[in-house]
C-alpha cells in the first residue's frame, strides 16, 4: 500500500482567505483524489487530480473555488479559495487504483476551521 | 440510482462480536470495501471483497456478501476498545471511483 502524507494537518483560517493543502505519496500513482468530509458526514468527492491535465470536478465543485495542481505522479495540491465558515471540514487526499482493484489509500486528512 | 446505506450507530459490549451491515444498489459493482476511521484520523482500508466471492476472513474480521440481496456485512470478533471508530462501506463504480456509505459509529461498552 502507498504511504500518503498531507500538510498541514490542521489549520484555523479567517473568512475570505485561501489555504493550500499538499498531498505527497511515497510512490508513483495514476490517480489522486480529493475529498471533503463535513462534520459528522460521509466523504464527498471534490475532484480527481490527473497528472499533466486539468482536474476532473464533481457536480457542485468548481475550479475557481477548489483549484488543484498535479505536477507529477507523487504530488498534488488542493486550494480552498475565498473561504467561508461553510468550508470548515476535513479534506482528504487518496490515491488509486492499486493492485488491479479500485482500492484507494488515504492520507491522514487536513482539518480546516474557518472563522 | 447509486446509494450505499448503513446504520449510523452500533453499540456492543467489549468481547462480543460486532456486525456492521451495509446495503448497496449497483449490481455491477466489482469490489466492495470496508474502511475504518478513528477520531481525528484518515481512512484506513480494513478489507475488500470481490463481487464473485461470498465470504472473506482476515483474523478477527469476516466479510459476508449476499449479492442477490445486495447486502454486505463486516463481523468483528472479540470486539476491543481499540475497535471504536466509524466504519465506512464503499462500492466501486468501475471508473476508479468509490460510492460511500454514511458510516457506522461503533461504540464499545465496558
Short mmCIF file of C-alpha atoms in Angstrom, two decimals:
data_model
loop_
_atom_site.label_atom_id
_atom_site.label_comp_id
_atom_site.label_asym_id
_atom_site.label_seq_id
_atom_site.Cartn_x
_atom_site.Cartn_y
_atom_site.Cartn_z
CA UNK A 1 0.00 0.00 0.00
CA UNK A 2 1.10 3.60 -0.56
CA UNK A 3 2.15 5.92 2.26
CA UNK A 4 0.47 9.29 1.96
CA UNK A 5 1.20 12.47 3.89
CA UNK A 6 -0.73 15.72 3.98
CA UNK A 7 0.26 19.18 5.09
CA UNK A 8 -0.96 20.98 7.10
CA UNK A 9 -2.65 18.51 9.43
CA UNK A 10 -4.93 21.27 10.67
CA UNK A 11 -5.41 24.99 10.33
CA UNK A 12 -7.65 27.78 11.52
CA UNK A 13 -8.24 30.42 8.87
CA UNK A 14 -10.05 33.69 8.53
CA UNK A 15 -13.00 34.17 6.23
CA UNK A 16 -12.01 35.35 2.76
CA UNK A 17 -8.52 33.86 2.80
CA UNK A 18 -7.22 30.81 0.91
CA UNK A 19 -5.43 27.68 2.07
CA UNK A 20 -3.38 25.27 0.01
CA UNK A 21 -3.22 21.65 1.16
CA UNK A 22 -0.41 19.41 -0.02
CA UNK A 23 -0.55 15.67 -0.60
CA UNK A 24 2.63 13.63 -1.05
CA UNK A 25 2.81 9.92 -1.93
CA UNK A 26 5.84 7.68 -1.49
CA UNK A 27 5.40 6.05 -4.91
CA UNK A 28 4.12 6.99 -8.34
CA UNK A 29 0.35 6.65 -8.64
CA UNK A 30 -2.01 7.06 -11.53
CA UNK A 31 -4.85 8.88 -9.84
CA UNK A 32 -5.15 11.16 -6.85
CA UNK A 33 -8.49 12.11 -5.37
CA UNK A 34 -9.56 14.98 -3.14
CA UNK A 35 -12.49 14.51 -0.75
CA UNK A 36 -14.32 16.70 1.70
CA UNK A 37 -15.75 15.30 4.91
CA UNK A 38 -18.01 17.73 6.70
CA UNK A 39 -18.53 17.27 10.44
CA UNK A 40 -20.31 14.01 11.16
CA UNK A 41 -20.77 13.27 7.46
CA UNK A 42 -19.50 10.80 4.91
CA UNK A 43 -16.99 11.54 2.19
CA UNK A 44 -17.82 13.71 -0.80
CA UNK A 45 -15.52 13.57 -3.80
CA UNK A 46 -14.39 17.03 -4.88
CA UNK A 47 -12.26 16.11 -7.88
CA UNK A 48 -9.84 13.67 -9.44
CA UNK A 49 -6.37 15.09 -9.99
CA UNK A 50 -4.81 14.00 -13.26
CA UNK A 51 -1.12 14.36 -13.99
CA UNK A 52 -0.49 16.58 -16.97
CA UNK A 53 -4.10 17.68 -17.46
CA UNK A 54 -6.90 19.57 -15.75
CA UNK A 55 -8.56 18.04 -12.73
CA UNK A 56 -11.99 16.48 -13.18
CA UNK A 57 -14.50 18.09 -10.83
CA UNK A 58 -17.65 16.53 -9.43
CA UNK A 59 -21.02 18.21 -9.60
CA UNK A 60 -21.20 21.13 -7.18
CA UNK A 61 -17.46 21.81 -7.14
CA UNK A 62 -15.73 24.31 -9.40
CA UNK A 63 -12.13 25.07 -10.28
CA UNK A 64 -12.33 28.70 -9.15
CA UNK A 65 -13.22 27.62 -5.61
CA UNK A 66 -11.02 24.50 -5.43
CA UNK A 67 -8.06 24.83 -7.80
CA UNK A 68 -5.96 21.66 -7.96
CA UNK A 69 -2.46 21.05 -9.18
CA UNK A 70 -0.83 17.73 -10.09
CA UNK A 71 2.69 18.49 -11.28
CA UNK A 72 3.94 14.89 -11.10
CA UNK A 73 2.91 11.34 -10.19
CA UNK A 74 3.64 11.70 -6.47
CA UNK A 75 2.28 15.12 -5.52
CA UNK A 76 -0.89 17.19 -5.65
CA UNK A 77 -2.28 20.32 -4.04
CA UNK A 78 -5.82 21.46 -3.32
CA UNK A 79 -6.53 25.12 -2.63
CA UNK A 80 -9.66 26.18 -0.82
CA UNK A 81 -10.24 29.73 -2.04
CA UNK A 82 -12.11 32.66 -0.54
CA UNK A 83 -13.07 30.59 2.45
CA UNK A 84 -16.26 30.85 4.45
CA UNK A 85 -17.29 29.01 7.64
CA UNK A 86 -19.18 26.51 5.45
CA UNK A 87 -15.78 25.30 4.17
CA UNK A 88 -14.87 24.02 7.64
CA UNK A 89 -14.28 20.32 7.03
CA UNK A 90 -11.72 17.59 6.89
CA UNK A 91 -10.06 17.46 3.48
CA UNK A 92 -8.71 14.07 2.50
CA UNK A 93 -6.36 13.04 -0.25
CA UNK A 94 -6.41 9.49 -1.58
CA UNK A 95 -4.60 7.56 -4.29
CA UNK A 96 -5.54 4.68 -6.57
CA UNK A 97 -6.22 2.40 -8.31
CA UNK A 98 -3.91 -0.23 -6.89
CA UNK A 99 -3.35 -3.94 -7.25
CA UNK A 100 -5.78 -4.21 -10.14
CA UNK A 101 -8.68 -3.05 -7.98
CA UNK A 102 -10.38 0.28 -7.32
CA UNK A 103 -8.83 0.34 -3.84
CA UNK A 104 -7.93 3.79 -2.59
CA UNK A 105 -5.47 4.62 0.16
CA UNK A 106 -5.94 7.74 2.21
CA UNK A 107 -3.80 10.39 3.75
CA UNK A 108 -4.37 11.45 7.37
CA UNK A 109 -6.51 14.44 6.35
CA UNK A 110 -6.38 18.19 6.92
CA UNK A 111 -8.79 19.57 9.49
CA UNK A 112 -9.81 23.08 8.43
CA UNK A 113 -11.71 25.54 10.59
CA UNK A 114 -12.82 28.83 9.06
CA UNK A 115 -13.78 31.63 11.42
CA UNK B 1 -29.55 5.36 -8.58
CA UNK B 2 -26.32 4.87 -6.73
CA UNK B 3 -26.71 4.53 -2.99
CA UNK B 4 -24.92 2.82 -0.14
CA UNK B 5 -26.77 2.65 3.16
CA UNK B 6 -25.56 1.90 6.66
CA UNK B 7 -26.94 2.27 10.15
CA UNK B 8 -25.42 5.30 11.87
CA UNK B 9 -24.64 3.67 15.22
CA UNK B 10 -23.88 0.25 16.70
CA UNK B 11 -23.26 -0.38 20.39
CA UNK B 12 -21.68 -3.63 21.60
CA UNK B 13 -20.09 -4.93 24.76
CA UNK B 14 -16.36 -5.47 24.88
CA UNK B 15 -15.60 -9.07 24.00
CA UNK B 16 -18.80 -9.57 21.99
CA UNK B 17 -18.96 -9.74 18.21
CA UNK B 18 -19.89 -6.65 16.22
CA UNK B 19 -21.80 -6.94 12.97
CA UNK B 20 -21.96 -3.86 10.80
CA UNK B 21 -24.34 -4.01 7.85
CA UNK B 22 -24.43 -2.26 4.51
CA UNK B 23 -26.74 -2.34 1.51
CA UNK B 24 -25.84 -1.14 -1.95
CA UNK B 25 -27.74 -0.69 -5.17
CA UNK B 26 -25.34 -1.15 -8.07
CA UNK B 27 -25.36 -4.83 -9.02
CA UNK B 28 -22.44 -4.26 -11.39
CA UNK B 29 -20.05 -3.32 -8.56
CA UNK B 30 -16.85 -5.32 -8.83
CA UNK B 31 -15.38 -4.63 -5.40
CA UNK B 32 -16.86 -3.73 -2.04
CA UNK B 33 -14.83 -2.19 0.73
CA UNK B 34 -14.70 -1.62 4.45
CA UNK B 35 -12.72 1.32 5.79
CA UNK B 36 -12.14 2.36 9.39
CA UNK B 37 -11.80 5.95 10.60
CA UNK B 38 -10.59 6.60 14.10
CA UNK B 39 -11.19 10.03 15.69
CA UNK B 40 -9.08 12.72 14.07
CA UNK B 41 -7.56 10.34 11.53
CA UNK B 42 -7.85 9.49 7.86
CA UNK B 43 -9.45 6.36 6.49
CA UNK B 44 -7.73 3.02 6.87
CA UNK B 45 -8.54 0.21 4.47
CA UNK B 46 -9.68 -2.79 6.51
CA UNK B 47 -10.60 -5.25 3.82
CA UNK B 48 -12.33 -5.64 0.49
CA UNK B 49 -14.18 -8.41 -1.27
CA UNK B 50 -14.55 -9.19 -4.92
CA UNK B 51 -18.13 -9.47 -6.09
CA UNK B 52 -17.81 -13.13 -7.09
CA UNK B 53 -16.97 -14.12 -3.52
CA UNK B 54 -19.45 -14.59 -0.71
CA UNK B 55 -17.08 -14.59 2.24
CA UNK B 56 -13.64 -13.37 3.20
CA UNK B 57 -11.94 -13.84 6.56
CA UNK B 58 -8.92 -12.00 7.90
CA UNK B 59 -8.07 -12.66 11.54
CA UNK B 60 -10.90 -11.13 13.60
CA UNK B 61 -12.68 -9.74 10.55
CA UNK B 62 -15.23 -11.64 8.48
CA UNK B 63 -16.90 -10.10 5.45
CA UNK B 64 -20.09 -11.64 4.10
CA UNK B 65 -21.53 -10.68 0.74
CA UNK B 66 -25.05 -11.55 -0.38
CA UNK B 67 -25.05 -10.40 -3.96
CA UNK B 68 -28.68 -11.34 -4.56
CA UNK B 69 -29.84 -9.03 -1.75
CA UNK B 70 -27.00 -6.53 -2.34
CA UNK B 71 -26.06 -6.83 1.32
CA UNK B 72 -22.58 -6.62 2.78
CA UNK B 73 -21.62 -7.16 6.40
CA UNK B 74 -18.49 -6.85 8.50
CA UNK B 75 -18.18 -9.01 11.59
CA UNK B 76 -15.55 -8.13 14.17
CA UNK B 77 -14.94 -10.98 16.61
CA UNK B 78 -13.99 -10.29 20.24
CA UNK B 79 -14.55 -6.55 19.94
CA UNK B 80 -11.96 -4.45 21.77
CA UNK B 81 -11.89 -0.80 22.84
CA UNK B 82 -9.45 -0.13 20.01
CA UNK B 83 -12.18 -1.07 17.56
CA UNK B 84 -14.09 2.11 18.47
CA UNK B 85 -14.29 4.02 15.21
CA UNK B 86 -16.52 4.87 12.29
CA UNK B 87 -16.74 2.11 9.71
CA UNK B 88 -17.46 3.04 6.10
CA UNK B 89 -18.79 0.70 3.46
CA UNK B 90 -18.00 1.58 -0.16
CA UNK B 91 -18.67 0.09 -3.56
CA UNK B 92 -16.66 0.59 -6.71
CA UNK B 93 -18.27 2.45 -9.59
CA UNK B 94 -15.96 0.85 -12.10
CA UNK B 95 -14.23 4.07 -13.14
CA UNK B 96 -11.80 4.01 -10.22
CA UNK B 97 -14.27 5.93 -8.07
CA UNK B 98 -15.99 4.69 -4.94
CA UNK B 99 -19.52 5.30 -3.66
CA UNK B 100 -19.54 5.76 0.09
CA UNK B 101 -21.98 4.93 2.84
CA UNK B 102 -22.63 7.40 5.64
CA UNK B 103 -20.54 5.39 8.10
CA UNK B 104 -21.47 3.40 11.21
CA UNK B 105 -20.11 4.58 14.53
CA UNK B 106 -19.13 1.57 16.63
CA UNK B 107 -19.46 2.22 20.36
CA UNK B 108 -17.87 -0.24 22.79
CA UNK B 109 -19.42 -0.65 26.21
CA UNK B 110 -17.21 -1.96 29.03
#
